[in-house]
Coordinates of C-alpha atoms in Angstrom, one line a residue:
M1 CA 121.2 86.7 284.2
R2 CA 121.4 89.5 282.2
V3 CA 118.4 89.5 280.1
L4 CA 118.6 92.0 276.7
V5 CA 114.4 92.8 275.8
T6 CA 113.8 94.1 272.4
G7 CA 110.8 96.0 271.4
A8 CA 111.1 96.8 275.4
Y9 CA 108.2 99.8 275.8
G10 CA 105.6 97.5 272.9
F11 CA 102.6 96.6 274.2
I12 CA 104.4 93.2 275.4
G13 CA 107.8 94.0 275.7
Q14 CA 107.1 96.7 278.0
H15 CA 105.6 94.3 280.6
I16 CA 107.6 91.8 279.5
A17 CA 110.6 93.9 281.1
I18 CA 108.8 95.2 284.3
G19 CA 108.2 91.3 284.7
L20 CA 112.0 90.4 284.1
K21 CA 113.6 93.0 286.5
R22 CA 110.9 92.2 288.9
A23 CA 111.9 88.4 289.1
G24 CA 115.7 90.3 289.8
H25 CA 117.2 90.3 286.9
D26 CA 119.0 92.4 284.9
V27 CA 117.1 93.8 282.4
V28 CA 118.8 95.7 279.2
A29 CA 116.2 97.3 277.7
C30 CA 116.3 98.0 273.2
G31 CA 114.1 99.9 270.9
R32 CA 114.6 102.8 268.1
D33 CA 113.5 105.6 270.3
L34 CA 115.6 105.6 273.4
V35 CA 113.7 108.9 274.3
L36 CA 110.1 107.1 274.0
G37 CA 111.9 104.1 275.7
R38 CA 113.7 106.0 278.6
R39 CA 110.2 108.2 279.6
L40 CA 108.3 104.9 279.3
L41 CA 111.1 102.7 281.5
P42 CA 112.8 105.3 283.5
G43 CA 114.6 102.9 285.7
F44 CA 116.7 100.7 282.6
E45 CA 119.2 100.3 280.6
W46 CA 118.5 101.1 278.1
Q47 CA 120.5 100.5 274.0
F48 CA 119.6 101.5 270.7
C49 CA 118.5 98.8 268.4
D50 CA 116.2 98.7 265.1
F51 CA 116.0 95.8 263.1
N52 CA 115.4 97.4 260.1
K53 CA 119.1 98.2 260.0
D54 CA 120.7 96.1 262.3
V55 CA 120.6 93.1 260.3
D56 CA 124.8 92.2 260.2
E57 CA 125.9 89.9 263.2
A58 CA 128.4 92.8 263.8
V59 CA 126.6 95.2 265.2
W60 CA 124.4 92.7 267.7
L61 CA 128.1 91.3 268.9
Q62 CA 128.7 94.9 270.1
R63 CA 125.3 94.9 272.6
L64 CA 125.9 91.7 274.2
G65 CA 127.9 91.8 276.4
G66 CA 127.4 89.7 279.7
V67 CA 124.2 88.7 278.4
D68 CA 123.1 85.7 279.4
A69 CA 119.9 85.3 277.6
I70 CA 117.8 86.6 274.9
V71 CA 113.8 87.7 274.5
N72 CA 112.9 89.0 271.6
C73 CA 109.5 90.6 271.5
I74 CA 109.7 93.1 267.8
G75 CA 107.1 92.3 265.5
I76 CA 104.9 93.9 263.1
L77 CA 101.3 93.3 261.1
Q78 CA 102.3 94.9 258.3
P79 CA 105.1 96.9 256.4
T80 CA 104.6 100.4 257.0
V81 CA 106.9 103.3 255.3
R82 CA 110.0 102.3 258.0
D83 CA 109.4 98.2 257.8
S84 CA 109.8 95.3 256.2
H85 CA 108.5 92.0 257.6
E86 CA 111.7 90.4 255.9
R87 CA 113.8 92.3 257.9
A88 CA 111.6 92.7 261.6
H89 CA 110.9 89.7 261.9
V90 CA 113.9 87.5 259.0
A91 CA 117.1 89.8 258.6
G92 CA 116.7 91.7 261.7
P93 CA 116.4 88.1 264.6
V94 CA 118.8 86.0 262.0
A95 CA 121.1 88.5 263.0
L96 CA 120.6 88.6 266.6
F97 CA 120.3 85.4 267.2
G98 CA 123.0 84.2 265.0
A99 CA 125.3 87.1 267.4
A100 CA 124.0 85.4 270.0
R101 CA 124.9 81.8 269.1
K102 CA 128.8 83.4 268.6
A103 CA 128.8 85.7 271.7
G104 CA 128.1 82.1 274.2
V105 CA 124.1 83.3 274.6
R106 CA 122.4 80.2 275.6
R107 CA 119.2 80.8 276.7
M108 CA 117.0 82.4 273.5
V109 CA 112.7 83.4 273.5
Q110 CA 111.8 84.6 270.8
I111 CA 107.5 86.1 271.0
S112 CA 106.0 84.8 267.8
A113 CA 102.0 84.0 267.1
L114 CA 99.6 81.6 267.4
G115 CA 99.1 80.5 263.7
A116 CA 102.4 82.1 262.4
E117 CA 103.0 79.3 260.2
S118 CA 105.1 79.2 256.6
E119 CA 102.0 77.4 254.7
A120 CA 100.2 80.4 256.3
G121 CA 99.7 82.0 253.3
T122 CA 100.5 85.3 254.7
E123 CA 102.9 87.3 254.7
Y124 CA 103.3 87.6 258.1
S125 CA 103.0 84.7 258.6
G126 CA 105.5 83.5 257.0
S127 CA 108.1 85.6 258.0
K128 CA 107.2 84.9 261.4
S129 CA 107.7 81.2 260.8
A130 CA 111.0 82.2 258.5
G131 CA 112.4 83.8 262.4
D132 CA 111.3 81.6 264.0
D133 CA 112.9 78.7 262.2
F134 CA 116.5 80.1 261.8
L135 CA 116.1 79.8 266.0
K136 CA 115.3 76.3 265.8
S137 CA 118.1 75.4 263.8
L138 CA 121.0 76.8 265.9
D139 CA 122.7 75.1 268.8
V140 CA 121.0 76.5 271.9
D141 CA 118.4 76.6 274.3
W142 CA 116.1 78.3 272.0
V143 CA 112.2 78.7 273.1
V144 CA 109.3 79.6 270.4
L145 CA 106.1 81.2 272.4
K146 CA 103.4 81.7 270.3
P147 CA 100.4 83.4 272.0
S148 CA 97.0 84.1 271.0
L149 CA 95.4 87.0 271.9
V150 CA 96.8 88.8 275.2
Y151 CA 95.4 90.7 276.8
G152 CA 95.9 93.1 280.1
R153 CA 95.9 96.4 282.1
G154 CA 96.6 99.0 278.6
S155 CA 95.7 98.0 275.1
Y156 CA 96.8 98.4 272.6
G157 CA 96.4 97.2 268.4
G158 CA 94.0 94.4 268.6
T159 CA 92.9 95.0 271.3
T160 CA 92.4 98.7 271.6
L161 CA 90.3 98.2 268.3
V162 CA 88.2 95.8 269.9
R163 CA 87.8 97.7 273.5
S164 CA 86.9 100.7 270.6
L165 CA 84.2 98.6 269.2
V166 CA 83.0 97.5 272.8
G167 CA 82.0 101.5 273.6
L168 CA 80.2 102.6 271.0
P169 CA 76.7 102.4 272.2
G170 CA 73.6 100.8 271.3
F171 CA 75.4 97.7 269.2
V172 CA 79.0 96.4 268.8
P173 CA 79.7 95.6 265.3
L174 CA 82.4 92.6 263.9
V175 CA 83.6 91.4 261.0
D176 CA 81.0 88.5 259.9
G177 CA 79.1 88.3 263.2
G178 CA 82.8 87.7 265.5
K179 CA 82.7 84.1 264.5
H180 CA 86.7 83.8 264.3
M181 CA 87.7 81.6 267.1
F182 CA 90.5 83.0 269.8
Q183 CA 92.4 81.7 273.0
P184 CA 92.6 85.1 274.9
V185 CA 95.6 84.7 277.6
S186 CA 96.4 87.3 280.0
M187 CA 99.5 89.8 279.5
D188 CA 100.6 88.0 283.5
Y189 CA 100.5 84.8 282.3
L190 CA 102.1 85.4 279.1
V191 CA 104.6 87.6 281.2
A192 CA 104.9 84.5 284.1
A193 CA 106.0 81.9 281.1
V194 CA 108.5 84.3 280.2
V195 CA 110.2 84.8 283.4
R196 CA 110.2 81.2 283.8
L197 CA 111.6 80.1 280.9
V198 CA 114.7 82.3 280.7
E199 CA 115.8 80.6 283.6
P200 CA 118.8 77.8 282.9
D201 CA 117.0 74.7 284.3
A202 CA 113.9 75.7 282.3
P203 CA 112.7 73.4 279.5
A204 CA 114.8 74.2 276.1
R205 CA 113.9 73.4 272.5
V206 CA 110.6 73.7 272.7
E207 CA 107.9 75.6 270.8
L208 CA 104.9 76.6 273.0
A209 CA 101.7 77.5 272.4
V210 CA 100.3 81.1 275.4
T211 CA 96.7 80.5 275.2
G212 CA 93.9 80.4 277.5
P213 CA 92.2 78.1 278.6
E214 CA 89.0 77.4 276.7
P215 CA 88.2 78.6 272.7
M216 CA 85.9 81.5 272.9
S217 CA 84.3 83.6 269.8
M218 CA 85.4 87.2 268.8
R219 CA 81.5 87.4 269.8
E220 CA 81.7 86.1 273.3
I221 CA 85.0 87.9 273.7
A222 CA 83.6 91.7 272.8
L223 CA 80.4 91.2 275.4
L224 CA 82.3 89.6 277.9
L225 CA 84.2 92.9 277.9
R226 CA 81.3 95.2 277.8
R227 CA 80.4 93.2 280.7
W228 CA 82.9 94.1 282.1
L229 CA 83.7 97.9 281.4
G230 CA 80.3 98.2 282.8
F231 CA 78.4 98.3 279.8
P232 CA 74.6 97.8 279.0
A233 CA 74.6 94.8 277.0
V234 CA 73.6 95.3 273.3
H235 CA 73.1 93.4 270.0
V236 CA 75.8 92.3 267.9
L237 CA 75.5 93.7 264.2
S238 CA 77.7 91.1 261.3
V239 CA 79.6 93.0 259.4
P240 CA 80.1 91.2 256.1
A241 CA 83.8 90.8 255.0
W242 CA 83.5 92.2 251.8
V243 CA 81.8 95.3 253.2
A244 CA 84.8 96.0 255.7
R245 CA 87.9 95.3 253.1
P246 CA 87.5 99.0 251.5
A247 CA 88.0 100.5 255.7
L248 CA 90.4 97.6 255.6
F249 CA 92.1 99.3 252.5
L250 CA 92.3 102.8 254.5
G251 CA 93.5 101.2 257.2
D252 CA 96.2 99.6 255.8
V253 CA 97.1 103.0 253.5
A254 CA 97.3 105.0 257.3
G255 CA 99.3 101.9 258.6
W256 CA 101.4 101.8 255.1
F257 CA 102.7 105.9 257.5
G258 CA 102.9 104.7 260.3
L259 CA 99.2 105.6 261.9
P260 CA 99.6 102.4 264.7
T261 CA 96.1 100.7 263.7
A262 CA 94.6 97.1 263.8
F263 CA 92.4 97.7 261.6
R264 CA 94.3 96.1 258.5
S265 CA 93.8 93.2 255.6
S266 CA 96.1 91.5 257.8
S267 CA 94.2 91.2 261.1
I268 CA 91.4 89.6 259.0
R269 CA 93.1 87.1 257.5
Q270 CA 95.1 86.1 260.3
M271 CA 91.5 86.0 262.4
E272 CA 90.6 83.3 259.4
L273 CA 93.6 81.2 260.1
G274 CA 92.2 79.9 263.5
N275 CA 94.5 81.5 267.3
T276 CA 93.6 77.9 269.3
S277 CA 95.1 75.3 270.7
S278 CA 95.6 73.5 273.6
S279 CA 97.3 74.9 276.9
E280 CA 98.8 71.7 278.2
A281 CA 102.1 72.4 277.2
I282 CA 102.3 75.6 278.3
A283 CA 100.9 74.4 281.6
A284 CA 103.7 72.0 281.8
A285 CA 106.2 74.1 280.8
T286 CA 106.0 76.6 283.4
G287 CA 104.3 74.8 286.1
V288 CA 101.0 77.3 286.4
A289 CA 98.0 76.6 284.6
P290 CA 96.1 79.6 283.0
R291 CA 93.0 80.9 283.7
R292 CA 89.9 81.8 282.6
M293 CA 89.3 85.1 280.8
E294 CA 86.3 85.7 282.3
E295 CA 88.3 84.8 285.7
E296 CA 91.2 86.6 285.3
L297 CA 89.3 90.3 284.0
A298 CA 87.0 89.8 287.5
N299 CA 90.5 90.3 289.8
T300 CA 91.1 93.5 288.1
P301 CA 87.4 95.7 287.2
S302 CA 87.4 98.3 285.1
T303 CA 88.4 102.1 286.1
L304 CA 87.2 105.3 285.1
Q305 CA 89.7 105.4 282.4
D306 CA 89.3 102.1 280.8
R307 CA 85.6 103.8 280.0
L308 CA 86.6 106.7 279.1
H309 CA 89.0 104.6 276.8
A310 CA 86.5 102.5 275.5
R311 CA 84.1 105.4 274.5
S312 CA 86.3 107.4 273.1
A313 CA 88.9 105.9 271.0
L314 CA 86.8 105.6 267.7
A315 CA 85.3 109.9 268.5
V316 CA 88.4 111.1 268.6
A317 CA 89.8 108.8 265.6
A318 CA 86.4 110.4 263.7
L319 CA 87.4 113.5 264.6
R320 CA 91.3 113.3 263.4
V321 CA 90.0 112.7 260.1
V322 CA 87.3 115.6 260.5
L323 CA 89.6 118.4 261.1
G324 CA 92.0 116.6 258.1
L325 CA 88.9 117.0 255.6
F326 CA 88.2 120.2 257.2
W327 CA 91.4 121.9 256.1
V328 CA 92.2 119.7 253.1
T329 CA 88.6 121.1 251.9
T330 CA 89.0 124.9 252.7
G331 CA 92.2 124.2 250.7
V332 CA 90.8 123.2 247.6
I333 CA 88.1 125.4 248.1
S334 CA 90.0 128.4 248.5
L335 CA 92.0 127.6 245.1
M336 CA 88.6 127.8 242.5
P337 CA 89.0 131.0 240.7
S338 CA 85.9 132.9 242.2
V339 CA 86.3 131.6 245.8
N340 CA 90.0 133.0 245.5
A341 CA 89.1 136.0 243.5
A342 CA 86.4 136.7 246.5
A343 CA 89.6 135.9 249.4
A344 CA 92.1 138.0 247.9
S345 CA 89.2 140.7 247.8
F346 CA 88.4 140.3 251.3
V347 CA 92.3 140.1 252.1
G348 CA 92.9 143.5 250.3
A349 CA 91.3 145.4 253.1
T350 CA 94.1 145.0 255.2
G351 CA 96.0 147.6 253.1
L352 CA 97.5 144.2 251.2
D353 CA 97.5 145.2 246.5
D354 CA 95.6 142.7 244.3
E355 CA 98.7 140.3 243.6
A356 CA 99.9 140.2 246.7
S357 CA 96.3 138.8 248.3
R358 CA 96.2 136.6 245.7
M359 CA 99.3 135.1 246.1
L360 CA 98.4 135.5 250.2
V361 CA 95.1 133.1 249.9
T362 CA 97.2 131.2 247.5
A363 CA 99.5 130.2 249.8
G364 CA 97.3 129.8 252.6
A365 CA 95.1 127.5 250.7
F366 CA 97.8 124.9 250.1
A367 CA 99.7 125.6 253.9
D368 CA 95.4 124.1 254.6
I369 CA 95.9 121.4 252.4
L370 CA 99.6 120.0 252.8
L371 CA 98.7 120.4 257.1
G372 CA 95.0 118.8 257.0
L373 CA 96.7 115.7 254.8
P374 CA 98.9 114.5 257.2
F375 CA 95.8 114.5 260.1
L376 CA 93.9 112.4 257.0
I377 CA 96.6 109.2 257.2
G378 CA 97.5 109.9 261.1
W379 CA 100.8 110.5 260.6
R380 CA 103.0 112.7 262.2
V381 CA 99.5 113.8 263.9
R382 CA 101.5 115.9 266.9
L383 CA 103.8 117.7 265.1
F384 CA 100.8 119.0 262.5
G385 CA 98.6 119.7 264.4
T386 CA 101.4 122.5 266.4
L387 CA 101.6 124.1 262.9
Q388 CA 97.1 123.8 262.5
I389 CA 97.2 125.7 265.4
A390 CA 99.9 128.0 265.0
L391 CA 98.3 129.1 261.8
S392 CA 95.2 129.5 263.1
L393 CA 96.0 131.8 265.5
S394 CA 97.5 133.3 262.7
Y395 CA 94.7 133.9 261.5
L396 CA 92.8 134.8 264.3
V397 CA 95.4 137.6 265.1
V398 CA 95.7 139.3 261.7
L399 CA 92.2 138.8 260.6
G400 CA 91.1 140.3 264.2
I401 CA 93.6 143.1 264.1
F402 CA 92.1 144.3 260.3
L403 CA 89.0 143.3 260.8
P404 CA 87.7 143.5 263.8
L405 CA 83.9 143.6 263.3
L406 CA 84.7 139.9 261.7
W407 CA 84.2 139.1 265.0
F408 CA 80.7 139.8 265.3
D409 CA 80.1 138.6 262.0
P410 CA 76.6 136.3 262.3
F411 CA 78.5 133.3 261.2
G412 CA 81.2 133.5 263.4
P413 CA 83.7 132.9 260.7
L414 CA 86.5 133.4 264.0
L415 CA 84.5 132.6 266.1
K416 CA 84.6 128.7 265.0
V417 CA 88.9 128.4 265.3
V418 CA 88.8 128.4 268.8
P419 CA 86.6 125.2 269.4
I420 CA 88.4 123.7 266.3
I421 CA 92.2 124.8 268.0
F422 CA 90.7 122.8 271.1
A423 CA 89.3 120.0 268.7
T424 CA 93.0 119.5 267.6
L425 CA 94.6 120.1 271.3
I426 CA 92.0 116.8 271.7
V427 CA 93.5 114.9 268.7
M428 CA 97.0 115.4 269.7
A429 CA 96.5 114.3 273.0
W430 CA 95.2 110.9 271.7
A431 CA 98.4 111.1 269.4
E432 CA 100.6 109.2 271.9
P433 CA 102.8 105.8 270.2
R434 CA 102.4 103.7 273.5

């Protein structure tokens, strides 16, 4: 079969695309960053798609030639400057499914989420449910899959956040002590379910919860992951929801500008809705029962890379914020009149006149602020990190040439720039979008 997969370089979409190809299908991978898609999945046919723009059936009809089935993996937790719930979960899928029906595509699989119900009261759930409902209204062989927490070999979003928390030394901080319930399901099982359900003879017109065989609290999941990573036992620190909300607000702000973090207010609201359901229906539809999380993890032992990721993710995120504050603070301080005058006098030692020195110091201060702000919200980190390094090197070169004695200053104003450059390189290395 020829299967079109949207969101094919996402955490779930990437595994599904590979699983379909391994099963012998011809996969058309869709995404809006074709450079990233072709780098992550080089052996696939790629087509551009962006649910924020592709809300016209005519656009999708051009992409559906010869397509036998569709798997939609697009989903966003909260709106950003680029994405909206209405377009990503409703307008885009409605255009895709409507065009597919006109093109004669019979089999359509929608990856939704457990708890995505119109009465749930969150924008995420309401928009997801609206997209699901439109698909279910069509006279096609539709399947809506609603997974609980999905875990796999890698991690992204919520699973990355949980790994980062369990990697902390001494304690594991969890909102409300990790009381929220899930039925975690392995990525391998979700992929196997999709591969089975795209087949023409598979069950159709069904909405299926994709869950593991048993409910688990977030506390149980976190402690199990910690044991899987080989870390020593620690206590769980219960963080009241009201304490977490200011940090969640910062996560919302960073997410609005495109930082892929699951530490957002929608995460808490979705957890409070509950993420449990019987796994009997999906087992009957696929012919295979899901396995317990502990069994799945036992078959895939953790690696050094898993442990390093768990130990380092939050530290690197904190390092990014610290570097951002460093640049913004130095810029603000340099704009203070007394400091600005003293710095201008210092720069004047290179031979510049007073006015040129003041202008250069002021321009440098604004440059520091503009380069630091994106680091605070995690926006375009690799671009602004490169600019930070370029500016730092220019400081080193110019001051090193005209004021070489600064290299021997006991406070190390030039020497300290060197570790800052390498810290920036570390943050940039962690800024991979997927």
